[in-house]
PDB file of C-alpha atoms in Angstrom:
ATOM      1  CA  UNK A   1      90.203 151.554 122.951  1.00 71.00           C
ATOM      2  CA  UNK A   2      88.271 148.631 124.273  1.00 82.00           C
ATOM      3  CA  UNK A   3      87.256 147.305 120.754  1.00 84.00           C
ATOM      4  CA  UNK A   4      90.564 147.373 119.609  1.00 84.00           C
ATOM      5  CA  UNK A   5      91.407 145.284 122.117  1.00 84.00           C
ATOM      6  CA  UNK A   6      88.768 142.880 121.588  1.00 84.00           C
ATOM      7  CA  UNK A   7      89.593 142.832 118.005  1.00 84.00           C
ATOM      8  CA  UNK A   8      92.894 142.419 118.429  1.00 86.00           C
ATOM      9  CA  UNK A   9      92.746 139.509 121.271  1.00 86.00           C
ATOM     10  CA  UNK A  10      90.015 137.929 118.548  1.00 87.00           C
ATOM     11  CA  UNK A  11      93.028 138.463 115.775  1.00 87.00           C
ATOM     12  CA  UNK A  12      95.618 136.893 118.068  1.00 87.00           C
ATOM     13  CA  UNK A  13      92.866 134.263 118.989  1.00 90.00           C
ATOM     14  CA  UNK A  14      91.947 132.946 115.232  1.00 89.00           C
ATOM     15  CA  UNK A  15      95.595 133.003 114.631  1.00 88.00           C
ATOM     16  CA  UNK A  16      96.770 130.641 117.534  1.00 86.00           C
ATOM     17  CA  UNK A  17      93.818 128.256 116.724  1.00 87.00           C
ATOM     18  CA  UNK A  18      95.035 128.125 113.133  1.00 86.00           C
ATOM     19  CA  UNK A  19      98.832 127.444 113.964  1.00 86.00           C
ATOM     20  CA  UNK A  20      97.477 124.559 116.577  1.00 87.00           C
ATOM     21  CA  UNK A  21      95.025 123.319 113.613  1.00 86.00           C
ATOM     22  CA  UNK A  22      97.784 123.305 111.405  1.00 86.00           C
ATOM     23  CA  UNK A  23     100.284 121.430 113.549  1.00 89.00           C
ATOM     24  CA  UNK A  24      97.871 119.086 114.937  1.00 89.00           C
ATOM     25  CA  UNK A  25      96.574 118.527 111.213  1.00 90.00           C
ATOM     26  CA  UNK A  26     100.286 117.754 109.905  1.00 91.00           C
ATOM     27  CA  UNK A  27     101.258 115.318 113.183  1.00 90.00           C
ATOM     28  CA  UNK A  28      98.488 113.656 112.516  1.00 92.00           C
ATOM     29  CA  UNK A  29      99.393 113.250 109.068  1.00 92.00           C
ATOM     30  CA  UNK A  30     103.108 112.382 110.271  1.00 90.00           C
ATOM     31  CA  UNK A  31     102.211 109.923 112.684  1.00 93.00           C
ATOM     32  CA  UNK A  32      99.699 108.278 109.566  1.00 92.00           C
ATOM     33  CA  UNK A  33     102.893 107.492 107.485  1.00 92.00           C
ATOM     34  CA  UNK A  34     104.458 106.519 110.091  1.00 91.00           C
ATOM     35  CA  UNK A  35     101.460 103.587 110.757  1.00 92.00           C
ATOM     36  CA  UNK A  36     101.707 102.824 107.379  1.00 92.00           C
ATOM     37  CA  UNK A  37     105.597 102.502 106.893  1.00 90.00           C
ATOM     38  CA  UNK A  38     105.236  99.871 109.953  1.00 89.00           C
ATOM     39  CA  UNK A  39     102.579  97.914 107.700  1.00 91.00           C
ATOM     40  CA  UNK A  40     104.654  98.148 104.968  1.00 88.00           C
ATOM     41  CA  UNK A  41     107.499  96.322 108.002  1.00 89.00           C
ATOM     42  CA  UNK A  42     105.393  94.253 109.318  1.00 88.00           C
ATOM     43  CA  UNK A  43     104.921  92.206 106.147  1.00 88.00           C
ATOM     44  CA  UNK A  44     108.454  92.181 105.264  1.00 86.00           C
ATOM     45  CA  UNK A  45     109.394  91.063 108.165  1.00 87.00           C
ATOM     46  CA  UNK A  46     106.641  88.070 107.554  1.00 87.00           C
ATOM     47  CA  UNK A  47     107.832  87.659 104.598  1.00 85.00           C
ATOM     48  CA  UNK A  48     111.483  87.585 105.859  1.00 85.00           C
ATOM     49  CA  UNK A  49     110.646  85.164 108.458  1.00 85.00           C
ATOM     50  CA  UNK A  50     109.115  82.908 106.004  1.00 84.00           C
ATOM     51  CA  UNK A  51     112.231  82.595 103.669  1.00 84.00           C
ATOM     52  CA  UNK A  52     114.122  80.353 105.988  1.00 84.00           C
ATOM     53  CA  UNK A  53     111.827  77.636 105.519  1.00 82.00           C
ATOM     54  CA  UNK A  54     111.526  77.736 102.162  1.00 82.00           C
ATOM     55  CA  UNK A  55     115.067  77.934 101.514  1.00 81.00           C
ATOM     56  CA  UNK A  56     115.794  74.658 103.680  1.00 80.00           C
ATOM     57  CA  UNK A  57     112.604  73.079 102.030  1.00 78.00           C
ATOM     58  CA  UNK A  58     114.487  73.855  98.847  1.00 79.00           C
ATOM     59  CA  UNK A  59     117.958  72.893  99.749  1.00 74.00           C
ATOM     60  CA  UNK A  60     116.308  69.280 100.469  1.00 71.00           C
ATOM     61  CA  UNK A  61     116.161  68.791  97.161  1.00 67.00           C
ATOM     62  CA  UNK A  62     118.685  70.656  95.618  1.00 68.00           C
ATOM     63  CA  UNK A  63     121.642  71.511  97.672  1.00 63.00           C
ATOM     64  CA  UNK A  64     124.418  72.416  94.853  1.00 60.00           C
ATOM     65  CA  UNK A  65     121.976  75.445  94.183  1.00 67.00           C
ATOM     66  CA  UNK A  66     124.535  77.185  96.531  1.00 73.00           C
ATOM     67  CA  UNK A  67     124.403  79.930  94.809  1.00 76.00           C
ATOM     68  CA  UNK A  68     120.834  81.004  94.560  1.00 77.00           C
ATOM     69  CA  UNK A  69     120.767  80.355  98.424  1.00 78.00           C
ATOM     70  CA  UNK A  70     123.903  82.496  98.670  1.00 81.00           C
ATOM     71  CA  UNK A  71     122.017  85.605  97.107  1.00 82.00           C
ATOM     72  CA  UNK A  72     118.369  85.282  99.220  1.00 83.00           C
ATOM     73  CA  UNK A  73     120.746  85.072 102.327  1.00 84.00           C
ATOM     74  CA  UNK A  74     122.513  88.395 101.474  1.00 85.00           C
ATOM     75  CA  UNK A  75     119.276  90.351  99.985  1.00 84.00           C
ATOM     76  CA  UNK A  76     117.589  89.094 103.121  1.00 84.00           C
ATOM     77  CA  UNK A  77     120.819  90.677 105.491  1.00 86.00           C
ATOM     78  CA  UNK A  78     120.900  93.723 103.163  1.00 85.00           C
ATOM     79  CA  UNK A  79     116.586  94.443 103.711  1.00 84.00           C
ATOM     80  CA  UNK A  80     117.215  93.544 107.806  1.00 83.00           C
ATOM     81  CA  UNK A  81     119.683  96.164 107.696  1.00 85.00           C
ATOM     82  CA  UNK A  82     117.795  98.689 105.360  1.00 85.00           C
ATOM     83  CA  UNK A  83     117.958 102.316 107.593  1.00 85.00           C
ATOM     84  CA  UNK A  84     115.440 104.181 105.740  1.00 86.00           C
ATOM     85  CA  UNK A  85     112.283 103.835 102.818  1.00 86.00           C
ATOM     86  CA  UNK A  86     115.088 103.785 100.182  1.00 84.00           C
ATOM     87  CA  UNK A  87     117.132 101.344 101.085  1.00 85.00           C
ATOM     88  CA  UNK A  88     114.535  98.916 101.945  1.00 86.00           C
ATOM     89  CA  UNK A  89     113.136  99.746  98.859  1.00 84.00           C
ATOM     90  CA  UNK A  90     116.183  98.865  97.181  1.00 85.00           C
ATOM     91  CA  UNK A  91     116.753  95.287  99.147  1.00 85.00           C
ATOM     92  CA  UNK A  92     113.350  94.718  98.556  1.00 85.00           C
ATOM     93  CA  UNK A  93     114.206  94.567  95.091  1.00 83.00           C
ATOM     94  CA  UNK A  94     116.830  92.425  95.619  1.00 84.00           C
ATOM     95  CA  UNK A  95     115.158  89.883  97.470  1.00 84.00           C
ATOM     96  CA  UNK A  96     112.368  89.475  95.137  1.00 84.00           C
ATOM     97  CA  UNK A  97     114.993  89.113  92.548  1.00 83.00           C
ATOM     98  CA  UNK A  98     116.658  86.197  94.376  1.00 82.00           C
ATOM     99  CA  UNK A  99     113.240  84.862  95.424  1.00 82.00           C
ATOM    100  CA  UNK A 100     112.131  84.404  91.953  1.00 82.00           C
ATOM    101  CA  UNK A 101     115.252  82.548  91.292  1.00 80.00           C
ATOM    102  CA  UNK A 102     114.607  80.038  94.400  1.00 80.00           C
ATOM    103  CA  UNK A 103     110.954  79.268  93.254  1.00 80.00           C
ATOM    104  CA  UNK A 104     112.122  78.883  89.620  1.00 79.00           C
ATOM    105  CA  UNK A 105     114.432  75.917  91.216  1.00 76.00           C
ATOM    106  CA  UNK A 106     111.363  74.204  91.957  1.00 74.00           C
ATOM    107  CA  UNK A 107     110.889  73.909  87.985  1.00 75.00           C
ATOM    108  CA  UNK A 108     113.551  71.085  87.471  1.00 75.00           C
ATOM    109  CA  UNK A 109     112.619  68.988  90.730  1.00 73.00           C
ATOM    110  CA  UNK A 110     108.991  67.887  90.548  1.00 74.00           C
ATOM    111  CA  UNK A 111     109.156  65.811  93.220  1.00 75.00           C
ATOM    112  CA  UNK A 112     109.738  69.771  95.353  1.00 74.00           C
ATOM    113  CA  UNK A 113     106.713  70.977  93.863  1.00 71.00           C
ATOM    114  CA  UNK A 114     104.865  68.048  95.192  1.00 73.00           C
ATOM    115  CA  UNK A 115     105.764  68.439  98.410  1.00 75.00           C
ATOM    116  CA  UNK A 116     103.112  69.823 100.676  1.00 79.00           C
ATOM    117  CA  UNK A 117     105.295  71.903 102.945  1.00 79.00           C
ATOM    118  CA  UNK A 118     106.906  73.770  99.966  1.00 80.00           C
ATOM    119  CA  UNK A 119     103.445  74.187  98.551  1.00 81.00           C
ATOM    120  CA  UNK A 120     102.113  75.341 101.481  1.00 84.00           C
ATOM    121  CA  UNK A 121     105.521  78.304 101.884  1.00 83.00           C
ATOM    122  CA  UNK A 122     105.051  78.693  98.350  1.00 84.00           C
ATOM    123  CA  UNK A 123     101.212  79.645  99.106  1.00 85.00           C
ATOM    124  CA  UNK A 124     102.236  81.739 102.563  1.00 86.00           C
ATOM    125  CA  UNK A 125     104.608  83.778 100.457  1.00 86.00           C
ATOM    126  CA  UNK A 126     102.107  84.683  98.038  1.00 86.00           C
ATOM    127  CA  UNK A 127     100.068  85.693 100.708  1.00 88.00           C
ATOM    128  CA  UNK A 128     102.486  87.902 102.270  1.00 88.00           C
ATOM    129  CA  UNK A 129     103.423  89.497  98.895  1.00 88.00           C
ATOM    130  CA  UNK A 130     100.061  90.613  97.762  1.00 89.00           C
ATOM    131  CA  UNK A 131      99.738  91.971 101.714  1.00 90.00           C
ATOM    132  CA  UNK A 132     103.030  93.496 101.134  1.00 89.00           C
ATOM    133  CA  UNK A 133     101.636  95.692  98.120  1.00 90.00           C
ATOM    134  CA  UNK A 134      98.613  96.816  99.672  1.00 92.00           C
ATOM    135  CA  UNK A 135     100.757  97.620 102.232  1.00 92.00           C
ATOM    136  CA  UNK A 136     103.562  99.357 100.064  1.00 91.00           C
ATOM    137  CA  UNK A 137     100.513 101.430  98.729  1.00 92.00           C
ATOM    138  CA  UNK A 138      98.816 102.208 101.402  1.00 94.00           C
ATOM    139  CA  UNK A 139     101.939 103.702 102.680  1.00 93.00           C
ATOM    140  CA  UNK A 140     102.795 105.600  99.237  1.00 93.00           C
ATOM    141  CA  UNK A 141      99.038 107.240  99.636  1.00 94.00           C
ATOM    142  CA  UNK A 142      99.689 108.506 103.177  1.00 94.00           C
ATOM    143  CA  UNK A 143     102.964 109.579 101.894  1.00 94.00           C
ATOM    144  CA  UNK A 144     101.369 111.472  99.572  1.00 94.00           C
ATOM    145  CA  UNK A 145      98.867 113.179 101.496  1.00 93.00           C
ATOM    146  CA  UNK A 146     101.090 113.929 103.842  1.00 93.00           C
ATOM    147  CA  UNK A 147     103.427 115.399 101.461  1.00 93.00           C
ATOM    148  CA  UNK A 148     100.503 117.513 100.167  1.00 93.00           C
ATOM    149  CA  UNK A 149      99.896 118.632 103.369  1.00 91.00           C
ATOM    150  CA  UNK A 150     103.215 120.026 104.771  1.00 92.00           C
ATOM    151  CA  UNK A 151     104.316 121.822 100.719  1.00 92.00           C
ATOM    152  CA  UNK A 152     100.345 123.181 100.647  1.00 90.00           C
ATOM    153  CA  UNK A 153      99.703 126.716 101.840  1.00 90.00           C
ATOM    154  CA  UNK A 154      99.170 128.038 104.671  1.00 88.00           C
ATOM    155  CA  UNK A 155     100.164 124.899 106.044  1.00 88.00           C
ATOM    156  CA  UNK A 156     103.683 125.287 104.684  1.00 90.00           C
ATOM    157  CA  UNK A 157     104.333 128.195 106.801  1.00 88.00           C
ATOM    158  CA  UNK A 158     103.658 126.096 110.329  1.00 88.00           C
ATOM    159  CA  UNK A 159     105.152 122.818 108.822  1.00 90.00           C
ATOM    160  CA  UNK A 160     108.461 124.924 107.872  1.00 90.00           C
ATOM    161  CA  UNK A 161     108.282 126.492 111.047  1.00 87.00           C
ATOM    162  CA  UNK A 162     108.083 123.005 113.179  1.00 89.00           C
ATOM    163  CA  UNK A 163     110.783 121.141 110.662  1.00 91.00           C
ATOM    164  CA  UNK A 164     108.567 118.615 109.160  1.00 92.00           C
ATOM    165  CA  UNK A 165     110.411 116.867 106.051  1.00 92.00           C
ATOM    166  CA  UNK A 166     108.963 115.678 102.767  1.00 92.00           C
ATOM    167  CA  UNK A 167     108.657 111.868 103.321  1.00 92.00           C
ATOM    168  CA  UNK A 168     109.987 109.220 100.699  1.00 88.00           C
ATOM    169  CA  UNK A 169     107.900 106.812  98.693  1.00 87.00           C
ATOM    170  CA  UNK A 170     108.722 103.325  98.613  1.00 85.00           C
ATOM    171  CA  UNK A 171     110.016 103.127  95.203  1.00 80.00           C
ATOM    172  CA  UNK A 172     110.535  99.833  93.486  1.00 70.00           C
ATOM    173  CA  UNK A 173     114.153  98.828  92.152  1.00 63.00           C
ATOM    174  CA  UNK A 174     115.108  99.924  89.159  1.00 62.00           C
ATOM    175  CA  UNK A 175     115.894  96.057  88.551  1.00 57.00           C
ATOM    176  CA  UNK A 176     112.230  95.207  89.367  1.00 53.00           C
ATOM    177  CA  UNK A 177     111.385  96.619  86.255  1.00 50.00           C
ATOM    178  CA  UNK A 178     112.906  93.679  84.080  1.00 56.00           C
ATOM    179  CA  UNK A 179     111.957  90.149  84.164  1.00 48.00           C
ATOM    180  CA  UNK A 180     114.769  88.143  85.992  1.00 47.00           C
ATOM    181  CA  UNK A 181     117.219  86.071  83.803  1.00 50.00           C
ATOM    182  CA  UNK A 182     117.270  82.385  85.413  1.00 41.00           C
ATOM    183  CA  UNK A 183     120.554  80.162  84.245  1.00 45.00           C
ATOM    184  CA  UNK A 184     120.714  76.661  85.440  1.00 37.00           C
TER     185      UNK A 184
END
């Protein structure tokens, strides 16, 4: 009777310690993607922050380009406003879009891409956009893993069990795919 109910205690034992393994293993995995969605902020936000500046540097020089303004100003509301990965994956898009057509402005005003303070935005935003794919990819991998984790078994049992959800990559726009048309 007593090594029954050793074996049995050892049984329930093994089988807590897996469950709290589990869990622990798939919060940690959570609270990775998490990190790395607030990278994958972070830089927008930089990025966002930096637009201002380059949009008034631009509108300097050529200020019936109301249009073009128009459109960063919106994407730029519409990625503030982004609620989940989607969204600001979407917006993203956008604003990269609108972006392209602000710096492409800079093509019929030399005197603009002589000046040192749009050079110097022009060299920040590069900056932040190569951050903001290592960033983007960074969070994609922990995505990943994470998404591994929760669907592999056993893990799936205690990941169903707790409600942990499949996490979304940061996809680009559909849009990004295709060079953007600039009309002057």
């Amino acid at each position: 009777m007593k090594k029954s109910l050793v074996v049995f205690f050892a049984v329930v034992l093994l089988l807590a310690g897996w469950i709290f393994g589990s869990y622990n293993g798939v919060v940690t995995a959570n609270e990775n993607v998490n990190g790395k969605w607030s990278q994958v902020e972070t830089q927008l936000q930089r990025r966002s922050d930096l637009i201002p500046n380059l949009v008034n540097t631009v509108k300097g020089y050529s200020a019936h380009e109301s249009q073009v303004f128009t459109d960063v100003a919106n994407a730029r509301a519409r990625l503030a406003g982004a609620r989940n990965v989607t969204e600001a994956a979407q917006a993203n898009g956008e604003l990269s879009g609108a972006l392209s057509r602000l710096l492409a402005i800079s093509e019929n005003y030399p005197q603009l891409k002589a000046n040192t303070n749009f050079i110097q935005l022009q060299d920040e935003l590069a900056g932040t956009e190569n951050r903001l794919a290592v960033a983007r990819k960074d969070y994609n991998d922990a995505a990943q893993a994470y998404n591994a984790k929760i669907k592999s078994f056993p893990t799936v049992l205690v990941a169903r069990m707790m409600g942990f959800q499949e996490r979304s990559y940061f996809k680009a726009d559909p849009q990004a795919q295709k060079a953007p048309q600039v009309k002057f």
